[in-house]
Every structure is written in structure tokens, then in C-alpha cells.
CSV table of C-alpha atoms in Angstrom, one decimal:
chain,number,residue,atom,x,y,z
A,13,UNK,CA,19.4,-8.6,30.1
A,14,UNK,CA,22.6,-7.3,30.3
A,15,UNK,CA,23.6,-3.4,30.8
A,16,UNK,CA,22.2,-1.5,27.9
A,17,UNK,CA,23.3,0.8,25.6
A,18,UNK,CA,19.9,3.3,26.0
A,19,UNK,CA,19.5,6.8,26.8
A,20,UNK,CA,16.2,6.7,28.7
A,21,UNK,CA,15.9,10.4,27.9
A,22,UNK,CA,15.8,9.6,24.2
A,23,UNK,CA,13.5,6.9,24.9
A,24,UNK,CA,11.2,9.0,26.4
A,25,UNK,CA,11.2,11.7,23.9
A,26,UNK,CA,9.5,9.1,21.2
A,27,UNK,CA,7.8,7.5,23.5
A,28,UNK,CA,5.5,11.3,24.4
A,29,UNK,CA,4.6,11.8,20.2
A,30,UNK,CA,4.0,7.7,19.7
A,31,UNK,CA,0.4,8.1,18.9
A,32,UNK,CA,1.1,10.3,16.1
A,33,UNK,CA,3.8,7.9,14.4
A,34,UNK,CA,1.7,6.9,11.2
A,35,UNK,CA,0.3,10.7,11.1
A,36,UNK,CA,1.9,12.0,7.8
A,37,UNK,CA,1.5,15.9,9.1
A,38,UNK,CA,2.8,15.4,12.4
A,39,UNK,CA,6.1,16.0,14.0
A,40,UNK,CA,6.4,12.7,12.1
A,41,UNK,CA,6.5,14.4,8.4
A,42,UNK,CA,10.1,14.2,7.9
A,43,UNK,CA,10.1,10.0,7.9
A,44,UNK,CA,6.9,9.8,5.9
A,45,UNK,CA,8.9,12.2,3.3
A,46,UNK,CA,12.3,10.9,3.3
A,47,UNK,CA,10.7,7.0,3.8
A,48,UNK,CA,10.3,6.0,-0.4
A,49,UNK,CA,13.9,7.6,-0.7
A,50,UNK,CA,15.6,5.3,1.7
A,51,UNK,CA,13.7,2.3,0.9
A,52,UNK,CA,14.8,2.3,-2.2
A,53,UNK,CA,17.9,2.4,-2.1
A,54,UNK,CA,18.4,-0.3,0.7
A,55,UNK,CA,15.8,-1.9,-1.9
A,56,UNK,CA,18.2,-1.3,-4.9
A,57,UNK,CA,21.8,-2.6,-3.4
A,58,UNK,CA,20.4,-5.7,-1.3
A,59,UNK,CA,17.2,-6.6,-3.5
A,60,UNK,CA,14.5,-7.0,0.0
A,61,UNK,CA,12.1,-9.5,-1.5
A,62,UNK,CA,12.8,-13.1,0.5
A,63,UNK,CA,15.2,-11.4,2.7
A,64,UNK,CA,16.0,-11.7,6.7
A,65,UNK,CA,15.7,-8.4,7.8
A,66,UNK,CA,16.6,-6.4,10.9
A,67,UNK,CA,15.2,-2.7,11.5
A,68,UNK,CA,17.3,-1.4,14.5
A,69,UNK,CA,15.4,1.3,16.0
A,70,UNK,CA,12.1,0.7,14.2
A,71,UNK,CA,10.1,2.7,16.0
A,72,UNK,CA,6.6,3.0,14.8
A,73,UNK,CA,7.7,0.3,12.2
A,74,UNK,CA,7.1,2.9,9.4
A,75,UNK,CA,10.7,1.7,7.3
A,76,UNK,CA,9.9,-1.9,8.8
A,77,UNK,CA,6.5,-2.6,7.2
A,78,UNK,CA,8.2,-1.0,4.3
A,79,UNK,CA,10.2,-3.5,3.7
A,80,UNK,CA,7.4,-6.1,4.7
A,81,UNK,CA,6.0,-4.8,1.7
A,82,UNK,CA,8.9,-5.4,-0.4
A,83,UNK,CA,8.9,-9.4,0.4
A,84,UNK,CA,11.4,-9.0,3.3
A,85,UNK,CA,11.2,-11.0,6.7
A,86,UNK,CA,11.4,-8.3,8.8
A,87,UNK,CA,12.4,-8.0,12.4
A,88,UNK,CA,11.8,-4.7,13.9
A,89,UNK,CA,13.7,-3.5,17.2
A,90,UNK,CA,12.9,-0.7,19.7
A,91,UNK,CA,13.3,0.1,23.1
A,92,UNK,CA,10.3,2.6,23.5
A,93,UNK,CA,6.9,0.4,24.3
A,94,UNK,CA,4.9,2.6,23.1
A,95,UNK,CA,6.1,3.1,19.5
A,96,UNK,CA,5.8,-0.4,19.4
A,97,UNK,CA,2.5,-0.9,20.2
A,98,UNK,CA,1.5,1.9,17.6
A,99,UNK,CA,3.3,-0.7,15.2
A,100,UNK,CA,1.8,-3.3,16.2
A,101,UNK,CA,-1.7,-2.0,15.9
A,102,UNK,CA,-0.6,-0.1,12.2
A,103,UNK,CA,0.6,-4.1,11.2
A,104,UNK,CA,-2.9,-5.7,12.2
A,105,UNK,CA,-4.7,-2.6,10.4
A,106,UNK,CA,-2.4,-2.6,7.3
A,107,UNK,CA,-2.3,-6.3,7.2
A,108,UNK,CA,2.0,-6.4,7.2
A,109,UNK,CA,3.1,-8.8,8.7
A,110,UNK,CA,6.1,-7.8,11.3
A,111,UNK,CA,7.8,-9.0,13.9
A,112,UNK,CA,8.1,-6.4,16.7
A,113,UNK,CA,10.9,-7.1,19.7
A,114,UNK,CA,10.9,-4.8,22.9
A,115,UNK,CA,15.5,-5.6,22.8
A,116,UNK,CA,18.5,-3.7,21.8
A,117,UNK,CA,20.2,-5.1,18.8
A,118,UNK,CA,23.2,-6.0,21.5
A,119,UNK,CA,21.5,-8.6,23.2
A,120,UNK,CA,19.8,-9.8,20.0
A,121,UNK,CA,23.5,-10.3,18.6
A,122,UNK,CA,24.6,-12.0,21.6
A,123,UNK,CA,21.4,-14.9,21.0
A,124,UNK,CA,22.7,-17.8,18.8
A,125,UNK,CA,19.5,-18.4,17.0
A,126,UNK,CA,20.1,-14.6,16.1
A,127,UNK,CA,24.3,-13.9,15.1
A,128,UNK,CA,24.8,-14.2,11.7
A,129,UNK,CA,21.6,-15.4,10.4
A,130,UNK,CA,20.6,-11.8,8.7
A,131,UNK,CA,20.8,-10.7,4.8
A,132,UNK,CA,19.9,-7.6,5.9
A,133,UNK,CA,20.4,-5.2,8.9
A,134,UNK,CA,19.0,-1.4,9.0
A,135,UNK,CA,19.9,1.3,11.5
A,136,UNK,CA,18.6,4.5,10.6
A,137,UNK,CA,18.2,7.7,12.5
A,138,UNK,CA,19.0,6.0,15.5
A,139,UNK,CA,22.7,6.1,16.1
A,140,UNK,CA,22.8,9.8,17.0
A,141,UNK,CA,20.6,9.2,20.1
A,142,UNK,CA,22.4,6.3,21.8
A,143,UNK,CA,25.2,6.3,24.4
A,144,UNK,CA,27.4,4.2,22.1
A,145,UNK,CA,26.8,4.5,18.6
A,146,UNK,CA,29.9,1.8,18.0
A,147,UNK,CA,28.6,-0.9,19.8
A,148,UNK,CA,25.1,-0.5,18.5
A,149,UNK,CA,27.1,-1.2,14.6
A,150,UNK,CA,29.0,-4.1,16.0
A,151,UNK,CA,25.8,-6.3,17.1
A,152,UNK,CA,24.4,-4.7,13.9
A,153,UNK,CA,27.6,-6.7,11.9
A,154,UNK,CA,27.1,-9.6,14.3
A,155,UNK,CA,23.9,-10.3,13.0
A,156,UNK,CA,24.8,-10.1,9.7
A,157,UNK,CA,25.2,-13.8,7.2
A,158,UNK,CA,28.6,-13.5,5.3
A,159,UNK,CA,28.3,-11.1,2.8
A,160,UNK,CA,25.6,-9.5,3.9
A,161,UNK,CA,24.7,-5.6,4.0
A,162,UNK,CA,24.3,-3.0,6.9
A,163,UNK,CA,22.9,0.3,6.1
A,164,UNK,CA,22.8,3.2,8.7
A,165,UNK,CA,22.2,6.8,8.2
A,166,UNK,CA,22.7,9.9,10.7
A,167,UNK,CA,23.6,13.2,10.9
A,168,UNK,CA,27.2,14.9,10.3
A,169,UNK,CA,28.8,17.0,13.0
A,170,UNK,CA,29.7,20.6,11.6
A,171,UNK,CA,28.5,23.9,12.0
A,172,UNK,CA,26.7,23.5,8.8
A,173,UNK,CA,24.7,20.5,10.7
A,174,UNK,CA,24.3,22.5,13.4
A,175,UNK,CA,22.5,25.6,11.6
A,176,UNK,CA,20.9,23.1,9.6
A,177,UNK,CA,19.9,20.2,11.4
A,178,UNK,CA,18.9,22.2,15.0
A,179,UNK,CA,18.7,25.5,14.3
A,180,UNK,CA,16.8,25.6,10.8
A,181,UNK,CA,15.2,22.2,11.1
A,182,UNK,CA,13.7,22.3,14.9
A,183,UNK,CA,13.9,26.5,15.4
A,184,UNK,CA,12.9,27.9,12.0
A,185,UNK,CA,11.2,25.6,9.9
A,186,UNK,CA,9.5,23.2,12.7
A,187,UNK,CA,10.4,20.0,10.6
A,188,UNK,CA,10.9,18.3,14.1
A,189,UNK,CA,10.3,19.0,17.9
A,190,UNK,CA,12.3,21.4,19.8
A,191,UNK,CA,14.9,19.4,21.4
A,192,UNK,CA,15.1,16.3,19.2
A,193,UNK,CA,18.6,16.1,18.6
A,194,UNK,CA,22.1,17.0,20.3
A,195,UNK,CA,24.5,18.4,18.1
A,196,UNK,CA,27.2,16.5,20.3
A,197,UNK,CA,25.6,13.3,19.3
A,198,UNK,CA,25.9,13.9,15.8
A,199,UNK,CA,28.7,11.5,13.6
A,200,UNK,CA,30.7,12.7,10.8
A,201,UNK,CA,30.9,9.9,8.0
A,202,UNK,CA,34.5,9.1,8.6
A,203,UNK,CA,34.0,8.4,12.4
A,204,UNK,CA,31.3,5.9,10.8
A,205,UNK,CA,33.4,4.5,8.5
A,206,UNK,CA,35.7,3.7,11.7
A,207,UNK,CA,33.0,1.7,13.5
A,208,UNK,CA,32.0,-0.2,10.7
A,209,UNK,CA,35.4,-1.3,9.5
A,210,UNK,CA,36.3,-1.8,12.9
A,211,UNK,CA,33.1,-4.4,12.9
A,212,UNK,CA,34.9,-6.2,10.4
A,213,UNK,CA,32.2,-4.5,7.3
A,214,UNK,CA,33.6,-2.9,3.9
A,215,UNK,CA,32.3,0.4,3.2
A,216,UNK,CA,30.4,0.3,-0.4
A,217,UNK,CA,28.9,3.8,-0.3
A,218,UNK,CA,28.4,6.9,1.1
A,219,UNK,CA,25.2,9.2,-0.1
A,220,UNK,CA,24.1,12.6,1.0
A,221,UNK,CA,20.3,13.4,1.9
A,222,UNK,CA,19.4,17.1,1.4
A,223,UNK,CA,16.1,19.0,2.4
A,224,UNK,CA,14.9,21.6,-0.2
A,225,UNK,CA,12.8,23.9,1.7
A,226,UNK,CA,11.4,25.8,-1.0
A,227,UNK,CA,10.0,22.7,-2.5
A,228,UNK,CA,9.9,21.2,0.8
A,229,UNK,CA,11.3,17.9,-0.6
A,230,UNK,CA,14.3,15.6,-0.1
A,231,UNK,CA,16.6,14.1,-2.5
A,232,UNK,CA,19.5,11.7,-2.6
A,233,UNK,CA,23.1,12.9,-3.7
A,234,UNK,CA,26.6,13.6,-2.7
A,235,UNK,CA,26.3,16.5,-0.4
A,236,UNK,CA,26.8,14.8,3.0
A,237,UNK,CA,27.2,18.2,5.0
A,238,UNK,CA,24.3,17.4,6.8
A,239,UNK,CA,22.1,13.7,6.3
A,240,UNK,CA,23.7,11.0,5.1
A,241,UNK,CA,23.0,6.8,4.3
A,242,UNK,CA,26.0,4.5,4.8
A,243,UNK,CA,25.9,1.6,3.2
A,244,UNK,CA,28.3,-1.5,4.2
A,245,UNK,CA,28.6,-4.9,4.0
A,246,UNK,CA,30.2,-8.6,5.6
A,247,UNK,CA,33.9,-8.8,4.4
A,248,UNK,CA,33.2,-12.5,4.4
A,249,UNK,CA,32.7,-14.0,1.3
A,250,UNK,CA,28.9,-14.8,0.9
């Protein structure tokens, strides 16, 4: 394998929590809460039924299974052995078929059997955990068919995101474990747009995702100050 765009300390964080991935009351409750929102967002724009999809940084398979249930043929990638084991076990229990692989998206994109073969690539809540996000975006783009869809989500980098995503989410509300995020690794939408354009993709849409601590619910909207989703398409004709 080539030099990997991997932060092993980040992998270790999720390895330690993997057994609780599918527990909606665990540290992964925020993922369970936002999964219907992001799943609908993707399906409404890419029509998942019958599509070939790669879910980059799939973890325990929450999004991967959701997309498979919508009729997609899903390959889930992660570098954490424990989350992948949980994903495979849950797939056996649920009967939902996903092809889980322990590999990086860079290595998969260099395989001629996979390059340019996918309708949709998703990379959600993952880019803020790797050393070189641009490398991941470029590899995701290399997997797409002409006109294919890429969906990414991450956290904006500004004072508000430090207050909400770290102080608020980790230390006040305990929505996620302390130390889950590093503010300096957050990515501004302008930086993400640059990564996408340099990878040969056209940005179609930027959408914010906000949390209401009173109702304890998430919603999509225009506020991209903290969490956001971005949809891009391969610039070649499909």
C-alpha cells in the first residue's frame, strides 16, 4: 500500500467507541439524529436506487446501510478495523448488503477496476479527521463516472464553530466525547470549494445543518457557520 493519508490517533478515537456505534443513546446519538437528514439530502439530489455508491469513512455503517436500503449498491471504506467489524456484524443482523473494505479512498481510486466507476461518492463527517483533506477530495472525484455526484460534510472554521462544535457540543452538552474534534482541522466552505474545483468538480449546493439544544433536533438550512453539507458534480458530461 502507498503512503496513507491517515491520522492513526483519529482512528484510535473511533476504534475505542466502535461497539456502541448502533446504539442511538450512545456517543453516536448525533449521527443517528442527523442520518435521516443527510440520507434524504443525498437521495433527493442523486436518486440512490440502482446507483453504485462509495461511502468514504463509513465507520460502523450507519449511512452505508441507509443508502443500501434506498436501493444503492454500496461500498463502505474505513481504516478502522473495529468499526468495520461492527458494520459487518450489523449487516448480518439486518440483512442489508454492503461491501465493506479496509482501505483508503486514495488506494481505491488508483485501482483501474474502480476509478471512474461510481455514480455517487459520499464523505461525511470525515474530512476534519485526515491530514490532507484535498487528497481525499481528489480521490473521491477520481472514482466518479462523468456527471457523478460527490457529497461532503464537515465543520466550518471560525470562532462560532469553536464555541458551538467544541465548547458546546463536547464540554457543555456532551453531545460527543471530549477531544473528538480539533478546531484547526475544521474546513471553511471556501476552502472546500477550492478542493472540489481543483478536483474537476462543480459545486452545486451548500447547505447548513444546525442543532437546537431546546428541541434537541437538527435541521437543514442556510446557516453554514458550524456544520455544512456540500454537493458537487463531475464536470464531464454524463
